[in-house]
XYZ file of C-alpha atoms in Angstrom:
478
model
C 10.246 4.126 -30.179
C 12.399 4.468 -34.033
C 11.147 1.415 -36.103
C 14.755 0.220 -36.912
C 15.245 0.364 -32.746
C 12.616 -2.140 -31.705
C 13.570 -4.326 -34.887
C 16.923 -4.161 -33.831
C 15.741 -5.254 -30.068
C 13.727 -7.937 -31.562
C 16.293 -9.287 -32.862
C 18.739 -9.000 -30.373
C 16.461 -10.874 -27.963
C 15.559 -13.819 -30.207
C 19.935 -14.307 -30.010
C 19.863 -13.564 -26.358
C 16.769 -16.283 -26.296
C 18.650 -18.841 -28.224
C 16.374 -18.967 -31.018
C 18.596 -17.544 -33.255
C 21.961 -19.577 -32.664
C 25.438 -18.792 -33.855
C 26.148 -19.027 -37.508
C 22.085 -18.849 -38.358
C 21.843 -16.678 -41.156
C 19.395 -13.951 -41.207
C 17.103 -12.881 -43.828
C 18.722 -10.026 -46.391
C 17.730 -6.551 -45.614
C 15.367 -5.902 -48.776
C 13.817 -9.053 -47.995
C 12.909 -8.160 -44.393
C 11.949 -4.738 -45.422
C 9.069 -6.214 -47.749
C 8.225 -8.769 -45.069
C 7.876 -6.029 -42.527
C 6.299 -3.208 -44.379
C 9.067 -0.879 -43.902
C 12.334 0.615 -45.669
C 15.021 -1.299 -46.728
C 17.327 1.469 -44.982
C 15.289 0.977 -41.476
C 16.472 -2.553 -41.468
C 20.013 -1.596 -42.413
C 20.055 0.834 -39.890
C 19.086 -1.906 -37.090
C 21.356 -4.633 -38.629
C 24.009 -1.919 -38.235
C 23.344 -1.354 -34.643
C 23.412 -5.557 -34.049
C 26.968 -5.538 -35.904
C 28.312 -2.386 -33.933
C 27.172 -4.174 -30.843
C 28.853 -7.621 -31.923
C 25.333 -9.657 -32.134
C 25.954 -10.676 -35.578
C 28.643 -10.602 -38.423
C 28.411 -9.002 -41.866
C 30.135 -10.781 -45.033
C 30.914 -9.184 -48.102
C 29.149 -11.002 -51.282
C 27.391 -13.642 -48.256
C 25.075 -11.902 -46.370
C 24.522 -11.226 -42.402
C 24.618 -13.939 -39.874
C 24.433 -14.217 -35.987
C 27.712 -13.805 -34.369
C 29.433 -16.716 -32.530
C 28.654 -16.853 -28.891
C 31.942 -16.059 -27.621
C 31.810 -12.394 -28.946
C 29.488 -11.302 -26.339
C 28.829 -14.262 -23.755
C 32.345 -15.055 -22.948
C 32.875 -18.976 -22.738
C 28.797 -20.386 -22.624
C 25.590 -20.423 -24.775
C 22.505 -18.484 -22.839
C 20.323 -20.976 -21.821
C 16.677 -20.364 -23.964
C 14.621 -18.678 -21.543
C 11.011 -19.795 -20.674
C 8.443 -17.402 -20.580
C 8.607 -15.035 -17.634
C 6.477 -15.596 -14.569
C 3.940 -13.021 -14.356
C 4.686 -11.893 -10.665
C 7.981 -13.588 -9.891
C 8.912 -14.107 -5.984
C 11.431 -11.256 -4.667
C 14.556 -12.484 -3.501
C 14.691 -10.837 -0.272
C 16.681 -11.093 3.278
C 14.849 -12.078 5.945
C 14.961 -8.551 7.729
C 13.725 -7.369 3.991
C 10.707 -10.355 4.208
C 9.901 -8.952 7.201
C 9.307 -5.409 5.845
C 7.570 -6.239 2.884
C 5.278 -8.931 4.461
C 1.867 -7.282 4.768
C 0.300 -4.112 4.061
C 3.172 -0.858 4.568
C 2.152 2.512 5.905
C -0.369 3.451 3.598
C 0.023 7.302 1.988
C -2.417 9.130 -0.686
C -1.661 11.961 -2.924
C -5.566 13.018 -2.862
C -7.234 11.149 0.389
C -10.601 9.718 0.624
C -12.813 9.454 2.992
C -12.033 8.200 5.571
C -8.580 7.719 5.123
C -6.882 8.040 8.870
C -3.965 10.373 9.912
C -4.366 13.027 7.180
C -4.565 16.382 8.448
C -6.412 19.261 7.077
C -4.192 20.812 4.496
C -7.175 23.356 2.633
C -6.750 26.141 4.730
C -2.882 25.751 5.704
C -1.531 29.349 5.621
C 0.453 28.827 2.530
C 1.095 32.444 1.250
C 2.874 33.100 5.122
C 5.082 29.842 4.438
C 5.840 31.064 1.253
C 7.186 34.478 2.490
C 9.070 32.926 5.112
C 10.504 30.810 3.116
C 11.509 33.755 0.713
C 12.904 35.444 3.801
C 15.137 32.230 4.429
C 16.712 32.039 0.705
C 16.919 36.218 0.680
C 19.078 35.914 4.671
C 20.765 32.661 3.669
C 21.660 32.709 0.354
C 23.398 29.694 -1.258
C 24.055 28.725 1.900
C 20.365 27.079 2.274
C 21.431 25.034 -0.972
C 23.891 23.552 1.002
C 23.911 19.927 3.153
C 22.662 20.500 6.655
C 23.631 19.417 10.072
C 22.908 15.989 10.474
C 21.665 16.343 13.447
C 19.428 19.300 12.487
C 19.480 23.158 11.773
C 20.168 24.606 15.196
C 16.710 27.310 14.697
C 14.729 24.228 14.525
C 16.333 22.306 17.325
C 16.007 25.335 19.783
C 12.163 25.646 18.645
C 11.464 21.953 19.049
C 12.905 22.252 22.307
C 11.139 25.116 23.304
C 7.822 23.949 22.076
C 7.880 20.431 23.797
C 8.869 21.953 26.941
C 6.046 24.229 27.317
C 3.417 22.176 25.851
C 4.298 18.593 26.242
C 6.077 19.143 29.507
C 9.311 17.650 28.845
C 13.073 18.275 29.407
C 14.540 19.352 26.413
C 17.082 21.298 24.904
C 18.254 22.171 21.506
C 21.319 19.791 22.092
C 19.142 16.331 22.556
C 17.251 17.030 19.609
C 17.273 15.011 16.416
C 15.550 16.330 13.244
C 14.444 13.497 11.220
C 11.858 12.741 8.170
C 9.531 11.330 10.078
C 8.581 9.369 13.239
C 8.840 6.106 11.349
C 12.243 7.041 10.799
C 12.980 7.321 14.462
C 11.253 4.065 15.108
C 13.601 2.706 12.483
C 16.307 4.024 14.063
C 15.345 2.953 17.732
C 14.853 -0.507 16.589
C 18.351 -1.098 14.553
C 20.727 1.022 17.217
C 19.419 -0.054 20.322
C 18.564 -3.174 20.127
C 20.006 -7.178 19.084
C 18.015 -9.687 16.861
C 16.032 -11.609 19.257
C 15.666 -8.922 22.040
C 12.331 -8.848 23.524
C 9.994 -5.477 23.262
C 6.565 -4.936 24.544
C 4.223 -3.283 22.341
C 0.545 -2.100 22.808
C -1.932 -4.518 21.248
C -3.575 -3.677 19.283
C -0.535 -1.086 17.479
C 0.420 0.940 14.975
C 1.779 -0.999 12.108
C 4.571 0.906 11.026
C 6.152 0.334 14.651
C 5.489 -3.064 14.544
C 7.405 -3.548 11.219
C 10.315 -1.292 12.352
C 10.676 -3.843 15.217
C 10.235 -7.034 13.178
C 12.286 -5.660 10.292
C 15.258 -5.738 13.070
C 14.510 -8.955 14.062
C 12.847 -8.203 17.662
C 10.470 -10.510 19.653
C 7.541 -8.072 20.043
C 5.493 -9.161 23.165
C 2.055 -7.583 22.845
C 0.288 -5.999 26.089
C -3.358 -5.757 26.002
C -4.532 -2.079 26.026
C -7.916 -1.071 28.134
C -9.282 2.217 28.686
C -6.529 3.781 30.216
C -4.006 2.678 28.109
C -1.291 -0.073 28.107
C -1.944 -2.809 31.088
C 1.424 -2.046 33.167
C 1.117 -4.659 35.802
C 1.658 -7.065 32.541
C 5.113 -5.715 31.741
C 6.051 -5.592 35.655
C 5.112 -9.277 36.418
C 6.895 -10.355 33.295
C 9.409 -12.796 34.538
C 11.539 -12.411 31.256
C 13.965 -9.676 30.401
C 12.772 -7.074 27.913
C 15.233 -4.420 26.678
C 12.245 -1.695 25.893
C 8.379 -0.908 25.628
C 6.861 1.058 22.799
C 3.971 3.201 23.838
C 1.323 6.003 22.022
C 0.186 7.508 25.718
C -1.197 10.437 24.693
C -3.829 8.710 22.257
C -3.001 5.079 21.926
C -3.283 4.134 18.313
C -6.067 2.924 17.502
C -8.375 3.060 20.566
C -7.774 6.634 21.025
C -6.914 5.863 25.307
C -4.696 8.111 27.070
C -2.130 6.102 29.393
C -2.952 7.033 33.227
C -0.732 9.060 35.380
C 0.246 5.857 37.512
C 1.119 3.647 34.659
C 3.265 6.075 33.330
C 5.128 6.390 36.635
C 5.371 2.637 37.029
C 6.765 2.037 33.861
C 9.570 4.587 34.078
C 10.307 2.803 37.178
C 10.329 -0.455 35.321
C 12.902 1.056 33.026
C 15.390 2.376 35.471
C 15.032 -0.699 37.374
C 15.767 -3.050 34.347
C 17.636 -0.693 32.377
C 15.141 -0.537 29.586
C 14.333 1.573 26.911
C 10.841 3.332 26.906
C 10.150 4.678 23.011
C 7.183 6.967 23.348
C 5.559 8.484 20.269
C 3.586 11.214 20.764
C 2.463 11.788 16.746
C -0.821 13.710 17.345
C -0.717 14.866 20.972
C -1.506 18.647 19.823
C -5.641 17.751 18.910
C -6.853 17.163 22.409
C -10.568 17.871 22.595
C -11.330 17.135 26.383
C -9.346 19.123 28.793
C -5.576 19.837 29.285
C -3.880 16.523 27.865
C -1.160 14.713 30.187
C 2.182 15.810 30.425
C 4.369 13.606 28.386
C 6.027 10.569 29.868
C 9.927 11.751 28.736
C 8.977 15.220 30.931
C 8.187 12.693 34.088
C 11.271 10.795 33.353
C 14.441 11.433 35.887
C 16.417 8.387 34.881
C 16.924 9.495 31.260
C 15.086 6.325 29.790
C 12.615 7.398 27.679
C 13.098 8.499 24.221
C 10.351 11.012 22.794
C 9.440 10.770 18.885
C 7.071 13.717 17.366
C 6.439 14.699 13.694
C 4.684 17.665 12.036
C 3.498 15.318 9.607
C 0.149 15.473 11.462
C -0.115 18.995 12.847
C 1.208 20.737 9.701
C 1.402 18.928 6.423
C 2.038 15.574 5.393
C 4.539 16.721 2.196
C 6.836 18.584 4.766
C 8.654 15.564 6.045
C 10.088 16.640 9.234
C 9.837 14.634 12.285
C 12.305 14.610 15.328
C 13.323 12.576 18.480
C 14.168 14.052 21.545
C 17.322 11.671 23.346
C 18.693 10.940 26.351
C 22.291 12.423 26.183
C 24.135 9.573 25.288
C 22.290 8.980 22.278
C 22.473 11.872 20.827
C 26.103 10.929 19.224
C 25.279 7.677 17.692
C 21.929 8.187 16.658
C 23.079 11.215 14.798
C 25.832 9.294 13.256
C 23.427 6.077 12.202
C 21.323 9.011 10.611
C 23.692 9.708 8.275
C 24.257 6.154 6.586
C 20.049 6.287 6.325
C 19.325 10.021 4.299
C 22.289 12.081 5.250
C 20.307 15.401 6.892
C 16.776 16.927 6.121
C 16.590 19.985 3.482
C 17.622 22.917 4.957
C 15.226 25.183 3.586
C 12.385 23.272 5.279
C 14.262 23.234 8.493
C 14.595 27.102 8.649
C 11.059 27.568 7.169
C 10.092 25.729 10.022
C 11.422 27.293 12.533
C 10.483 30.692 11.619
C 6.867 29.316 11.217
C 7.633 28.280 14.646
C 9.909 31.419 16.536
C 6.906 33.817 15.149
C 3.818 32.061 17.198
C 2.170 30.892 13.635
C 2.799 26.902 14.896
C 0.907 27.422 18.306
C -1.893 29.851 16.199
C -2.172 26.678 13.636
C -2.985 24.141 16.040
C -5.304 25.852 18.329
C -7.075 26.898 14.986
C -7.173 23.156 14.002
C -8.345 21.982 17.487
C -11.135 23.606 17.188
C -12.030 22.382 13.506
C -11.480 18.961 14.432
C -13.118 19.073 17.298
C -16.155 20.340 15.649
C -15.948 17.319 12.628
C -15.411 14.680 15.471
C -18.440 16.047 16.255
C -20.288 15.739 13.077
C -18.839 12.225 12.440
C -20.171 10.725 15.776
C -23.470 12.289 15.528
C -23.545 10.722 11.956
C -22.258 7.640 12.479
C -24.665 6.933 15.604
C -27.607 7.981 13.217
C -26.682 6.156 9.764
C -24.497 3.688 10.775
C -26.010 2.500 14.304
C -27.207 -0.972 12.826
C -23.675 -2.035 11.520
C -21.091 -0.065 14.440
C -20.815 1.032 17.643
C -18.436 4.085 17.306
C -16.042 4.913 20.030
C -15.395 8.544 20.138
C -12.255 9.605 21.524
C -10.832 12.454 23.666
C -7.806 13.276 21.139
C -6.745 12.141 17.760
C -7.745 12.405 13.932
C -9.771 9.079 13.784
C -12.815 7.966 14.781
C -12.706 3.847 15.708
C -15.874 1.875 15.321
C -16.740 -1.626 16.257
C -18.851 -3.764 14.035
C -21.919 -5.151 16.116
C -24.420 -5.453 12.686
C -22.997 -9.608 12.076
C -21.024 -8.058 8.800
C -17.137 -9.206 8.745
C -14.691 -6.736 8.828
C -13.329 -7.985 5.004
C -16.887 -7.643 3.616
C -17.287 -3.990 5.013
C -14.390 -2.747 4.193
C -14.333 -4.486 0.465
C -17.753 -2.963 0.583
C -16.810 0.864 1.610
C -13.834 0.584 -1.212
C -15.999 -0.292 -3.900
C -18.053 2.855 -2.867
C -14.757 5.156 -2.693
C -14.237 5.384 0.810
C -10.906 4.258 2.583
C -11.107 2.069 6.475
C -8.400 1.006 7.692
C -9.576 -2.341 9.465
C -8.823 -2.899 13.306
C -8.333 -6.543 13.482
C -5.071 -6.645 11.591
C -3.827 -4.200 14.224
C -4.241 -6.960 17.287
C -1.746 -9.346 17.614
C -2.055 -12.545 14.998
C -5.259 -9.980 13.901
C -7.524 -11.711 16.729
C -8.964 -8.239 18.157
C -12.439 -7.211 17.816
C -13.589 -6.829 14.066
C -13.847 -2.912 12.831
C -12.520 0.002 11.356
C -11.057 3.258 11.461
C -12.531 6.860 10.186
C -9.977 9.627 10.051
C -11.987 12.831 10.282
C -9.403 15.495 10.277
C -9.336 16.320 6.479
C -12.987 16.484 5.581
C -15.581 19.031 6.345
C -18.545 18.510 7.577
C -20.596 18.317 4.255
C -18.118 16.269 3.196
C -18.257 13.494 6.482
C -22.275 13.886 5.516
C -21.755 12.374 2.108
C -19.509 10.013 2.981
C -20.853 8.505 6.205
C -24.389 8.343 3.731
C -22.488 6.602 1.037
C -21.009 4.084 3.601
C -24.137 3.212 5.026
C -25.603 2.301 1.470
C -22.678 0.196 1.124
C -22.951 -1.556 4.236
C -26.744 -1.631 3.658
C -26.140 -3.185 0.111
C -24.112 -6.124 1.505
C -26.328 -6.724 4.615
C -28.975 -7.316 2.535
C -27.387 -9.701 -0.161
C -26.005 -11.344 3.046
C -29.499 -12.254 4.558
C -31.342 -12.667 1.029
């Protein structure tokens, strides 16, 4: 900033703070210039700007004086302010406080091992994507620069419907698909459009933090339901005497345990939702990556009553920067959800939607997913083997049948917080398990994402983590 501007701002702040009161004479420009070690022209420029803004008066033959307060703060003098607080408390609404409380949904530009939920992007067919995007721009021209249909571009909605019908056993049509920027946006829409503050909703325990935040922010009463090896304990839901408006699920690969919801439990939940006129919110965030047999059909495809909202995303299957998710809605929800979406962000970028549609129509999406499924299965195997070799004194790996992360339960007496802090200092990112449980009372442990890292990178990171944990274990017993 130029010197005259810095001087002008400093004097202005002294006046606003009350340190220089109305009528107070300012130093002569020549004297102030000597004091500050600047030219007289610099000070004159600062004074001229203060005069133009009404902060000072300039009287011929008398000098410069602080203007009367009424000249720039009508009616009263501003109270003198104390030093600003280092971290002032934000003035938030109850909903804002619920959103802000605790950690947000984490993301990072360059993920460090073992950041969870991040796919491999270095081998993505970028040249193919660029060629398809050029085709879109050539054919659509300036039309691609205009606002898109808030429900989503029709070619992409058609491609999504075809995909989920074929690969996930869904019952979808293009007219029932709502294209969004993320699965998180879909959760927020459901929370605000389907429920009133105080309504009860069953959630998995442990649970994905983003889902819980969306429900907490909407003022819902979240009722945690335990998860076992066959998914959420449906008998707890069916036997609960109090009415609830919905249940939120990750049935393909429960987050974070990796459990798959058993078929009989899926059918029981469908009957419960129909009987109680409740909703099933099905978050199918990474079902493409199942490594042991064929994945179970989605709940939405099994539901003849249209009480299931199916949520999917391309963030995990392609790349995080794509920012496209979607929801397959019951027919009666399509219009209200689309209208609500226009109040959030209007629409999703046309060029990206049309490029993704071509990517899917050409069979490239399916080919990419199949290739990545093999890559990720190999990396999971490498991580499980290395964890068993180098981390066995500290954790018990729980190898999942699918997904992009592996949960590990601490067994060596270390606290979860100590393990996470030691890992962070060593350049390793882990997500704690206990905080994903209701009231943070679950088993201590952490999630290890593996999809974005080569076998060599995984091995190096596991060895680094082992040394970090050994170091704090040594300090603990010394």
